[in-house]
N, CA, C and O of each residue as an XYZ file, in Angstrom:
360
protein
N      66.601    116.537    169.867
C      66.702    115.449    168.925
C      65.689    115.686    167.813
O      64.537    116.061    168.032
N      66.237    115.420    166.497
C      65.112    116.001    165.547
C      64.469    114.868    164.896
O      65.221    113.905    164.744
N      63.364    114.737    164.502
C      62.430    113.403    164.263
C      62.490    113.525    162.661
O      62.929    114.517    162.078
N      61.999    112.406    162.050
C      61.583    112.699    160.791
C      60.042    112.472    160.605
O      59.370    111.468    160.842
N      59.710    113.603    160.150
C      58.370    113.737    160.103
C      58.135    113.894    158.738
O      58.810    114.580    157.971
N      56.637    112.884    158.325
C      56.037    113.166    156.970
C      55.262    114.233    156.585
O      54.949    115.268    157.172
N      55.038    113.850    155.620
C      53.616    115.387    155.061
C      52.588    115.941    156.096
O      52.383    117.049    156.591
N      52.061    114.774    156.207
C      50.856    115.154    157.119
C      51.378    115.967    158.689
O      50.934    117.000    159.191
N      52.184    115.289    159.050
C      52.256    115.964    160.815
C      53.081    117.281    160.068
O      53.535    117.939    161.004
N      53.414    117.857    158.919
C      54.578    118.541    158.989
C      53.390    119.996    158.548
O      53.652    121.179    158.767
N      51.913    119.391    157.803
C      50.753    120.217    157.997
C      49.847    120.223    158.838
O      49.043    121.155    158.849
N      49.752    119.001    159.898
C      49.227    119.182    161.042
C      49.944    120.628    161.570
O      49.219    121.621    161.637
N      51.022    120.711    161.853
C      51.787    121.658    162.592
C      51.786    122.991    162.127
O      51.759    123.853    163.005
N      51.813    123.408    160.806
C      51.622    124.126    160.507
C      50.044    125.063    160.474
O      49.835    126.271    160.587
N      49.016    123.774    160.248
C      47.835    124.457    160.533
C      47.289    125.055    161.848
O      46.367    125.869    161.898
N      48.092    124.466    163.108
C      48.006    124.341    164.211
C      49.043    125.976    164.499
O      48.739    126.737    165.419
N      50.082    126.231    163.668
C      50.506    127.284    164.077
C      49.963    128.648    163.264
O      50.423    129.669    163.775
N      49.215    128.859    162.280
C      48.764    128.936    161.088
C      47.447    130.093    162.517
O      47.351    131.289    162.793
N      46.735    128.807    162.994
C      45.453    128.848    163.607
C      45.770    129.560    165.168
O      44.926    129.555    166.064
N      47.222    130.203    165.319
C      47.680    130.419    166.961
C      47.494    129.670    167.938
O      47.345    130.000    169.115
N      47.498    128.018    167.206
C      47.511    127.030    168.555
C      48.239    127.066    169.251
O      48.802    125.972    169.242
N      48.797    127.901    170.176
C      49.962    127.542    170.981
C      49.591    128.016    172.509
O      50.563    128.269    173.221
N      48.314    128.160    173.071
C      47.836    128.478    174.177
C      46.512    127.786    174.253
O      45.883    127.582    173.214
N      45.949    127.330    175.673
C      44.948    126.582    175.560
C      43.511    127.233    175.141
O      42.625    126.604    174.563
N      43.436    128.623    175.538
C      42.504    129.267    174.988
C      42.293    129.021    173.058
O      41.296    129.053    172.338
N      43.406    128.841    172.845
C      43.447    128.658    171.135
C      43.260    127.013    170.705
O      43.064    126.800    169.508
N      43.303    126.041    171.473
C      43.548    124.996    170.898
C      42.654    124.367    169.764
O      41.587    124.904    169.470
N      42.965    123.558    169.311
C      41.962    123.122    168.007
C      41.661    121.362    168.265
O      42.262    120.635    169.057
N      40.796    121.068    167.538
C      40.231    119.662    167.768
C      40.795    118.809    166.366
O      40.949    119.296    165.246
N      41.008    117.627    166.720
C      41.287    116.792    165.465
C      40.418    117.149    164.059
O      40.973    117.339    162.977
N      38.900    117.209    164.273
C      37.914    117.569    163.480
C      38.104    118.861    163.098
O      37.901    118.935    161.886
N      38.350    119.736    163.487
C      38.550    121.630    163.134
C      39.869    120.894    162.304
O      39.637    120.703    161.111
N      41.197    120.468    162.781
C      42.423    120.296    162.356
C      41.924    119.575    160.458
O      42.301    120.044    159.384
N      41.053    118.424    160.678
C      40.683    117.735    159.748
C      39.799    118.791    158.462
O      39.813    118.589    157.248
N      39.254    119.646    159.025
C      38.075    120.500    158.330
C      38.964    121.052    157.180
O      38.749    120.792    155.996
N      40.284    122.066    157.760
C      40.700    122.504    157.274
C      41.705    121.817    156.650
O      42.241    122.390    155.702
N      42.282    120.169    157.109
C      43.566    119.661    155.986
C      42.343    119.576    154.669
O      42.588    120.216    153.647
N      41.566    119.092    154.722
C      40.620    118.689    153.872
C      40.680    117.399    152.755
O      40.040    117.130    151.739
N      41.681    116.818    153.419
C      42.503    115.371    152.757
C      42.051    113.818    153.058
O      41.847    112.849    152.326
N      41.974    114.085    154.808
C      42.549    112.785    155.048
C      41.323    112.375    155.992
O      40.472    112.885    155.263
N      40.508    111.804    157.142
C      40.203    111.445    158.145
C      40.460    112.050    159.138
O      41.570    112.524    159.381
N      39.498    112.125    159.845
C      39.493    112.651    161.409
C      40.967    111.330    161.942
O      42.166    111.561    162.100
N      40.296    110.179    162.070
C      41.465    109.096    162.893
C      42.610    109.255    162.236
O      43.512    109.507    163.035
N      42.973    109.220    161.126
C      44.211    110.022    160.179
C      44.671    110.899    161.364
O      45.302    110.666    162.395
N      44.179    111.863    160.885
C      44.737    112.946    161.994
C      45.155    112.945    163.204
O      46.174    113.593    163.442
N      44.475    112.207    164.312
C      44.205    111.781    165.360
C      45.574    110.655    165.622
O      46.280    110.726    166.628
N      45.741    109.825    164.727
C      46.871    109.086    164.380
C      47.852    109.871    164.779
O      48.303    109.969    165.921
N      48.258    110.569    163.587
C      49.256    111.745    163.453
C      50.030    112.536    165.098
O      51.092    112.558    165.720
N      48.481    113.139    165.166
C      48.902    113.934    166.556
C      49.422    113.187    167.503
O      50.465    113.484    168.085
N      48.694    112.089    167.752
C      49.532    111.285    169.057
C      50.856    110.593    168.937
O      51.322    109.783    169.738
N      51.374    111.007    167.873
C      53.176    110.618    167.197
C      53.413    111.933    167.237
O      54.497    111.959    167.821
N      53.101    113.131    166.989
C      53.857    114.121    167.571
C      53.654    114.727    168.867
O      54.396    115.629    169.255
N      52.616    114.250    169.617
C      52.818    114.363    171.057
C      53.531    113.206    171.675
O      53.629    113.346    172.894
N      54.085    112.052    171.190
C      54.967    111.217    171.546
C      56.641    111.901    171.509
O      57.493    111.790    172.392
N      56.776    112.736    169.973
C      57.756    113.451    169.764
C      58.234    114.950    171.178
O      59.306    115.445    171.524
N      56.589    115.211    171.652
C      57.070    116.391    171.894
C      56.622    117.607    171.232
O      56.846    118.524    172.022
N      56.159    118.009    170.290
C      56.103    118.877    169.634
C      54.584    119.184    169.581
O      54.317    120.170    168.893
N      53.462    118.515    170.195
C      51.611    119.096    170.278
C      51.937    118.424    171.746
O      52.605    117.436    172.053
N      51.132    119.439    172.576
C      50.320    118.889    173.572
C      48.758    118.536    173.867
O      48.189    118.212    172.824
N      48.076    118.519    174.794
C      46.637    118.720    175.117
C      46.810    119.847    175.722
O      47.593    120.167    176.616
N      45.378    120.888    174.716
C      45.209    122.018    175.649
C      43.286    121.855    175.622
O      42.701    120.774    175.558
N      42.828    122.784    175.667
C      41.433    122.253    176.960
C      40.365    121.766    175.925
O      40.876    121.451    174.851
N      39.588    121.687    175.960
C      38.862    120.202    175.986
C      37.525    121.257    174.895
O      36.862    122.121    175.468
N      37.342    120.998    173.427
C      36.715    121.639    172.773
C      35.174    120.820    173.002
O      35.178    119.821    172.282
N      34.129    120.917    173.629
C      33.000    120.541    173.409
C      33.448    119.313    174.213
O      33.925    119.488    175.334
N      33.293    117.818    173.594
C      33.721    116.669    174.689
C      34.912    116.063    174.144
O      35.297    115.091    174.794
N      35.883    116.486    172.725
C      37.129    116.590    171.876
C      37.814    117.201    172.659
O      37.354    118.159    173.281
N      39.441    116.654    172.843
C      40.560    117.227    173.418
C      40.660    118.547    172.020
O      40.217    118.708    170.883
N      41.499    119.230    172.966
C      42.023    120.031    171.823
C      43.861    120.155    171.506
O      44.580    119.469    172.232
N      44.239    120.658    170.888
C      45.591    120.545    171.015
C      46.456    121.345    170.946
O      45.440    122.028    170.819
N      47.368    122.046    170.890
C      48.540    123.174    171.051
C      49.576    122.953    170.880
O      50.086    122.109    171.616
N      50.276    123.495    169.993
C      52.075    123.665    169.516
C      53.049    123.722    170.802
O      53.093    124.855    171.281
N      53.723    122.905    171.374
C      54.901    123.534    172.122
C      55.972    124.315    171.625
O      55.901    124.733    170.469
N      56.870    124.549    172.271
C      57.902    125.220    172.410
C      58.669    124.867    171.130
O      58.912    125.544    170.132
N      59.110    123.066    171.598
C      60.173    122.501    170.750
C      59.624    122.261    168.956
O      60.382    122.207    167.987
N      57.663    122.116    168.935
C      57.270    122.441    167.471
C      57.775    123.580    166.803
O      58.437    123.448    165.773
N      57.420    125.148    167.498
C      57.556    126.447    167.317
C      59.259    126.209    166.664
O      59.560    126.604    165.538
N      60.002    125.680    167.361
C      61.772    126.132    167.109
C      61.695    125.159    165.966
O      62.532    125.427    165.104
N      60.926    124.080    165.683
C      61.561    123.431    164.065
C      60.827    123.733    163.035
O      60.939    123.201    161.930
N      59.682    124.987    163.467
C      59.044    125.257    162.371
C      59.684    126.602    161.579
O      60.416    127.404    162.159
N      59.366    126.698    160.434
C      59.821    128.149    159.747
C      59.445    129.685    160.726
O      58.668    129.563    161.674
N      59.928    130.792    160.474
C      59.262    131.503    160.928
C      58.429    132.535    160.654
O      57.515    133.069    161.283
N      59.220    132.819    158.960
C      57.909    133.119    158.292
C      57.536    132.119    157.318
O      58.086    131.028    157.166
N      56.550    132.585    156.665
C      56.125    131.524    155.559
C      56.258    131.733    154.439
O      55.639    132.676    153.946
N      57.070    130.971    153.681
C      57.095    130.731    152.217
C      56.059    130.230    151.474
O      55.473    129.148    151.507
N      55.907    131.478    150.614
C      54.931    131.473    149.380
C      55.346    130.820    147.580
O      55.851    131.575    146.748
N      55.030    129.417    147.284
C      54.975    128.963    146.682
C      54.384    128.814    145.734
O      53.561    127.901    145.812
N      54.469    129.781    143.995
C      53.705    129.917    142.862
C      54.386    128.499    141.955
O      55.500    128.342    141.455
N      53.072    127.521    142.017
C      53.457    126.384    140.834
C      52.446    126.427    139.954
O      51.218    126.482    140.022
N      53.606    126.375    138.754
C      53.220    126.844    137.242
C      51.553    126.310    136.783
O      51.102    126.581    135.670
């Protein structure tokens, strides 16, 4: 079932795949995730993720310092691109 997702979770996901989140050895923290959107709030973010782990698409992978960390599943990986498009605006 495919969700509609906004800006933010659609670069949560990408930074998360971007960063080889997809094993727990790799996972990333809301704050690392936040460092690099460089936009919005840690709880922003934090927001975000727990609507796409509602979806299915981030899990919890192990535990960065006393911060969960998080990881791409399966069903993120299949709705994301597979390579990446490079975008020159004028």
């Amino acid at each position: 079932m495919a969700h509609d997702l906004n800006r933010i979770q659609y670069v949560i996901l990408n930074i998360l795949k971007k960063n080889k989140a997809i094993d727990h050895m790799h996972s990333m923290s809301c704050n690392e995730i936040c460092e690099i959107e460089g936009r919005n709030k840690v709880s922003t973010i934090y927001k975000h993720i727990r609507i796409l782990e509602d979806y299915g698409y981030v899990t919890r992978g192990a535990k960065i310092e006393r911060a969960n960390g998080y990881i791409l599943t399966k069903q993120a990986l299949a709705i994301l691109p597979k390579t990446e498009c490079i975008v020159i605006l004028p």
